[in-house]
Amino acid sequence: MINAMKEAILYKKLSDLPAGPLRRIEASKAGNKIQCGACNHRCVIGDGEKGICGVRKNEKGKLYTLVYGKAIVENIDPIEKKPFFHFMPGTRSLSVATVGCNFRCMYCQNADISQISKERAFEDSDLILGKDLSPEKVIEHALKNDCPSIAYTYTEPTIFIEYALDIMKMTHKKNLKNVWVSNGYMTKETLDLIDPYLDAINVDLKGFTEKFYQEVCSAKLRPVLENLKDIKKRGIWLEVTTLLIPTKNDSLKELKNIAEFIKKELGPETPWHVSRFFPTYKMIDLPPTEVDVIQKAVEIGKKAGLKYVYSGNIPGDSFEDTYCPKCKEKMIDRTGYSIERFDDKGKCSKCGANLNLVL
Ligand code: SF4
């Protein structure tokens, strides 16, 4: 049996933090309080309390993760499901998650696992759902099931950084890759730690206004934008996803701003996935996104100069396919999660242009 409660990394006793913008309260009031540095909430956590994610707890001045080795999900998924369309296309990825999340997105599709640690029944207890799954077992299962990568996904991997990092450190020795599906809210310290082992990341750019991030996700936009730029600079393969929610983040202006940000700051070769929303969790009063809104967003992305813009959650849509950015010939045909490739090892088989695939 794995002891899921393990001392966390990336935290400081408040009294040890130097004065400045990163220390959220005065040292004289610090007592046994600590400050977590895993994500940009930088929660100040009192003795016996948990951070916003609900899975990192202060016990007598020490921060503990409550979810080490406790997998709430272990699935074998097509990498296209994450979605990654340009990273190892056509392969399978062993996907792991623990409970908990640092965001509170009102439309979360995985709220049953991401938000459960914040529910009343769990608030005052350290009971954590999930099965024992050691890092060694994750590697073993990936190899046994022909998965060349491990995906840290479904919930936000930053909140289970200790578990993720221990797995990540083992993968490269076994010729496996690491991919994160993330809200991009980690701190620079977290990025520094994962950088040597992280092969690809899909970051949700959920909207392009502080209002949306605050009202819908209980977070801030700016750190996400800064991290996207940083990730690109570090040379980690990056794809971006935006779920379009009617009236919330789907104005033409906002879509244009996102597309221009990606083009200018992340590069025109960065794939942008624009996905359809369906009512769920706390957002059941809105209709699903109209298909033509998604298609319009794809066109906005292409007009802004992005080479690869994809629709999501519309199975069979032609905007799921990859076309050569130069001669426009179809190079990857996608139906749902199954694909057929016509490229020549990442190059257009007709004109030889680079398709920006990581194979
Ligand atoms: S990882 Fe959790 S405890 Fe740490 S700062 Fe983020 S929300 Fe707070």
PDB file of N, CA, C and O in Angstrom, residues 312-342:
ATOM      1  N   GLY A 312     -12.672  20.792 -32.629  1.00  0.00           N
ATOM      2  CA  GLY A 312     -12.713  19.697 -31.654  1.00  0.00           C
ATOM      3  C   GLY A 312     -14.138  19.413 -31.237  1.00  0.00           C
ATOM      4  O   GLY A 312     -15.004  20.304 -31.275  1.00  0.00           O
ATOM      5  N   ASN A 313     -14.401  18.175 -30.878  1.00  0.00           N
ATOM      6  CA  ASN A 313     -15.739  17.718 -30.458  1.00  0.00           C
ATOM      7  C   ASN A 313     -16.759  17.776 -31.592  1.00  0.00           C
ATOM      8  O   ASN A 313     -17.960  17.915 -31.345  1.00  0.00           O
ATOM      9  N   ILE A 314     -16.286  17.694 -32.836  1.00  0.00           N
ATOM     10  CA  ILE A 314     -17.199  17.575 -33.989  1.00  0.00           C
ATOM     11  C   ILE A 314     -16.676  16.400 -34.830  1.00  0.00           C
ATOM     12  O   ILE A 314     -15.959  16.603 -35.819  1.00  0.00           O
ATOM     13  N   PRO A 315     -16.990  15.176 -34.422  1.00  0.00           N
ATOM     14  CA  PRO A 315     -16.420  14.015 -35.116  1.00  0.00           C
ATOM     15  C   PRO A 315     -16.760  14.034 -36.607  1.00  0.00           C
ATOM     16  O   PRO A 315     -17.882  14.355 -36.990  1.00  0.00           O
ATOM     17  N   GLY A 316     -15.753  13.740 -37.422  1.00  0.00           N
ATOM     18  CA  GLY A 316     -15.965  13.666 -38.868  1.00  0.00           C
ATOM     19  C   GLY A 316     -15.819  15.003 -39.581  1.00  0.00           C
ATOM     20  O   GLY A 316     -15.867  15.067 -40.806  1.00  0.00           O
ATOM     21  N   ASP A 317     -15.579  16.089 -38.808  1.00  0.00           N
ATOM     22  CA  ASP A 317     -15.448  17.411 -39.422  1.00  0.00           C
ATOM     23  C   ASP A 317     -14.141  17.479 -40.224  1.00  0.00           C
ATOM     24  O   ASP A 317     -13.105  16.966 -39.791  1.00  0.00           O
ATOM     25  N   SER A 318     -14.191  18.145 -41.380  1.00  0.00           N
ATOM     26  CA  SER A 318     -12.978  18.191 -42.218  1.00  0.00           C
ATOM     27  C   SER A 318     -11.898  19.059 -41.573  1.00  0.00           C
ATOM     28  O   SER A 318     -10.719  18.958 -41.911  1.00  0.00           O
ATOM     29  N   PHE A 319     -12.269  19.911 -40.608  1.00  0.00           N
ATOM     30  CA  PHE A 319     -11.268  20.737 -39.932  1.00  0.00           C
ATOM     31  C   PHE A 319     -10.466  19.936 -38.901  1.00  0.00           C
ATOM     32  O   PHE A 319      -9.629  20.491 -38.194  1.00  0.00           O
ATOM     33  N   GLU A 320     -10.730  18.638 -38.807  1.00  0.00           N
ATOM     34  CA  GLU A 320      -9.891  17.788 -37.941  1.00  0.00           C
ATOM     35  C   GLU A 320      -8.654  17.295 -38.690  1.00  0.00           C
ATOM     36  O   GLU A 320      -7.759  16.699 -38.091  1.00  0.00           O
ATOM     37  N   ASP A 321      -8.651  17.468 -40.000  1.00  0.00           N
ATOM     38  CA  ASP A 321      -7.565  16.921 -40.815  1.00  0.00           C
ATOM     39  C   ASP A 321      -6.384  17.891 -40.892  1.00  0.00           C
ATOM     40  O   ASP A 321      -6.546  19.100 -40.710  1.00  0.00           O
ATOM     41  N   THR A 322      -5.206  17.332 -41.178  1.00  0.00           N
ATOM     42  CA  THR A 322      -4.024  18.180 -41.359  1.00  0.00           C
ATOM     43  C   THR A 322      -3.754  18.350 -42.844  1.00  0.00           C
ATOM     44  O   THR A 322      -3.638  17.362 -43.575  1.00  0.00           O
ATOM     45  N   TYR A 323      -3.662  19.615 -43.248  1.00  0.00           N
ATOM     46  CA  TYR A 323      -3.359  19.929 -44.644  1.00  0.00           C
ATOM     47  C   TYR A 323      -1.960  20.530 -44.723  1.00  0.00           C
ATOM     48  O   TYR A 323      -1.523  21.217 -43.781  1.00  0.00           O
ATOM     49  N   CYS A 324      -1.280  20.263 -45.815  1.00  0.00           N
ATOM     50  CA  CYS A 324       0.038  20.868 -46.010  1.00  0.00           C
ATOM     51  C   CYS A 324      -0.143  22.386 -46.039  1.00  0.00           C
ATOM     52  O   CYS A 324      -0.961  22.904 -46.801  1.00  0.00           O
ATOM     53  N   PRO A 325       0.640  23.115 -45.213  1.00  0.00           N
ATOM     54  CA  PRO A 325       0.452  24.572 -45.184  1.00  0.00           C
ATOM     55  C   PRO A 325       0.872  25.235 -46.501  1.00  0.00           C
ATOM     56  O   PRO A 325       0.478  26.365 -46.765  1.00  0.00           O
ATOM     57  N   LYS A 326       1.656  24.497 -47.324  1.00  0.00           N
ATOM     58  CA  LYS A 326       2.138  25.121 -48.567  1.00  0.00           C
ATOM     59  C   LYS A 326       1.223  24.779 -49.753  1.00  0.00           C
ATOM     60  O   LYS A 326       0.626  25.656 -50.365  1.00  0.00           O
ATOM     61  N   CYS A 327       1.053  23.471 -50.035  1.00  0.00           N
ATOM     62  CA  CYS A 327       0.283  23.123 -51.249  1.00  0.00           C
ATOM     63  C   CYS A 327      -1.168  22.748 -50.934  1.00  0.00           C
ATOM     64  O   CYS A 327      -1.943  22.481 -51.839  1.00  0.00           O
ATOM     65  N   LYS A 328      -1.509  22.716 -49.635  1.00  0.00           N
ATOM     66  CA  LYS A 328      -2.892  22.486 -49.169  1.00  0.00           C
ATOM     67  C   LYS A 328      -3.405  21.054 -49.372  1.00  0.00           C
ATOM     68  O   LYS A 328      -4.581  20.784 -49.208  1.00  0.00           O
ATOM     69  N   GLU A 329      -2.509  20.147 -49.718  1.00  0.00           N
ATOM     70  CA  GLU A 329      -2.920  18.749 -49.886  1.00  0.00           C
ATOM     71  C   GLU A 329      -3.180  18.129 -48.496  1.00  0.00           C
ATOM     72  O   GLU A 329      -2.456  18.420 -47.541  1.00  0.00           O
ATOM     73  N   LYS A 330      -4.215  17.254 -48.424  1.00  0.00           N
ATOM     74  CA  LYS A 330      -4.492  16.613 -47.130  1.00  0.00           C
ATOM     75  C   LYS A 330      -3.387  15.598 -46.795  1.00  0.00           C
ATOM     76  O   LYS A 330      -3.098  14.719 -47.610  1.00  0.00           O
ATOM     77  N   MET A 331      -2.799  15.737 -45.608  1.00  0.00           N
ATOM     78  CA  MET A 331      -1.686  14.847 -45.228  1.00  0.00           C
ATOM     79  C   MET A 331      -2.033  13.906 -44.084  1.00  0.00           C
ATOM     80  O   MET A 331      -1.444  12.849 -43.941  1.00  0.00           O
ATOM     81  N   ILE A 332      -2.976  14.300 -43.245  1.00  0.00           N
ATOM     82  CA  ILE A 332      -3.454  13.372 -42.204  1.00  0.00           C
ATOM     83  C   ILE A 332      -4.979  13.462 -42.173  1.00  0.00           C
ATOM     84  O   ILE A 332      -5.540  14.547 -42.033  1.00  0.00           O
ATOM     85  N   ASP A 333      -5.583  12.306 -42.318  1.00  0.00           N
ATOM     86  CA  ASP A 333      -7.043  12.247 -42.293  1.00  0.00           C
ATOM     87  C   ASP A 333      -7.464  11.715 -40.921  1.00  0.00           C
ATOM     88  O   ASP A 333      -6.991  10.675 -40.483  1.00  0.00           O
ATOM     89  N   ARG A 334      -8.332  12.448 -40.237  1.00  0.00           N
ATOM     90  CA  ARG A 334      -8.776  12.005 -38.903  1.00  0.00           C
ATOM     91  C   ARG A 334     -10.284  11.793 -38.881  1.00  0.00           C
ATOM     92  O   ARG A 334     -11.043  12.632 -39.361  1.00  0.00           O
ATOM     93  N   THR A 335     -10.662  10.650 -38.314  1.00  0.00           N
ATOM     94  CA  THR A 335     -12.085  10.419 -38.058  1.00  0.00           C
ATOM     95  C   THR A 335     -12.168  10.010 -36.596  1.00  0.00           C
ATOM     96  O   THR A 335     -11.710   8.928 -36.234  1.00  0.00           O
ATOM     97  N   GLY A 336     -12.733  10.909 -35.784  1.00  0.00           N
ATOM     98  CA  GLY A 336     -12.677  10.644 -34.334  1.00  0.00           C
ATOM     99  C   GLY A 336     -11.209  10.577 -33.948  1.00  0.00           C
ATOM    100  O   GLY A 336     -10.441  11.472 -34.272  1.00  0.00           O
ATOM    101  N   TYR A 337     -10.831   9.469 -33.301  1.00  0.00           N
ATOM    102  CA  TYR A 337      -9.445   9.357 -32.867  1.00  0.00           C
ATOM    103  C   TYR A 337      -8.613   8.463 -33.787  1.00  0.00           C
ATOM    104  O   TYR A 337      -7.455   8.168 -33.499  1.00  0.00           O
ATOM    105  N   SER A 338      -9.212   7.972 -34.879  1.00  0.00           N
ATOM    106  CA  SER A 338      -8.408   7.131 -35.769  1.00  0.00           C
ATOM    107  C   SER A 338      -7.857   7.991 -36.911  1.00  0.00           C
ATOM    108  O   SER A 338      -8.528   8.927 -37.380  1.00  0.00           O
ATOM    109  N   ILE A 339      -6.657   7.678 -37.321  1.00  0.00           N
ATOM    110  CA  ILE A 339      -6.022   8.533 -38.327  1.00  0.00           C
ATOM    111  C   ILE A 339      -5.452   7.717 -39.480  1.00  0.00           C
ATOM    112  O   ILE A 339      -5.134   6.532 -39.340  1.00  0.00           O
ATOM    113  N   GLU A 340      -5.313   8.383 -40.614  1.00  0.00           N
ATOM    114  CA  GLU A 340      -4.630   7.793 -41.760  1.00  0.00           C
ATOM    115  C   GLU A 340      -3.627   8.839 -42.246  1.00  0.00           C
ATOM    116  O   GLU A 340      -4.003   9.996 -42.473  1.00  0.00           O
ATOM    117  N   ARG A 341      -2.372   8.423 -42.390  1.00  0.00           N
ATOM    118  CA  ARG A 341      -1.340   9.393 -42.772  1.00  0.00           C
ATOM    119  C   ARG A 341      -0.923   9.242 -44.224  1.00  0.00           C
ATOM    120  O   ARG A 341      -0.748   8.135 -44.711  1.00  0.00           O
ATOM    121  N   PHE A 342      -0.738  10.374 -44.882  1.00  0.00           N
ATOM    122  CA  PHE A 342      -0.273  10.365 -46.263  1.00  0.00           C
ATOM    123  C   PHE A 342       1.045  11.123 -46.400  1.00  0.00           C
ATOM    124  O   PHE A 342       1.480  11.412 -47.498  1.00  0.00           O
TER     125      PHE A 342
END
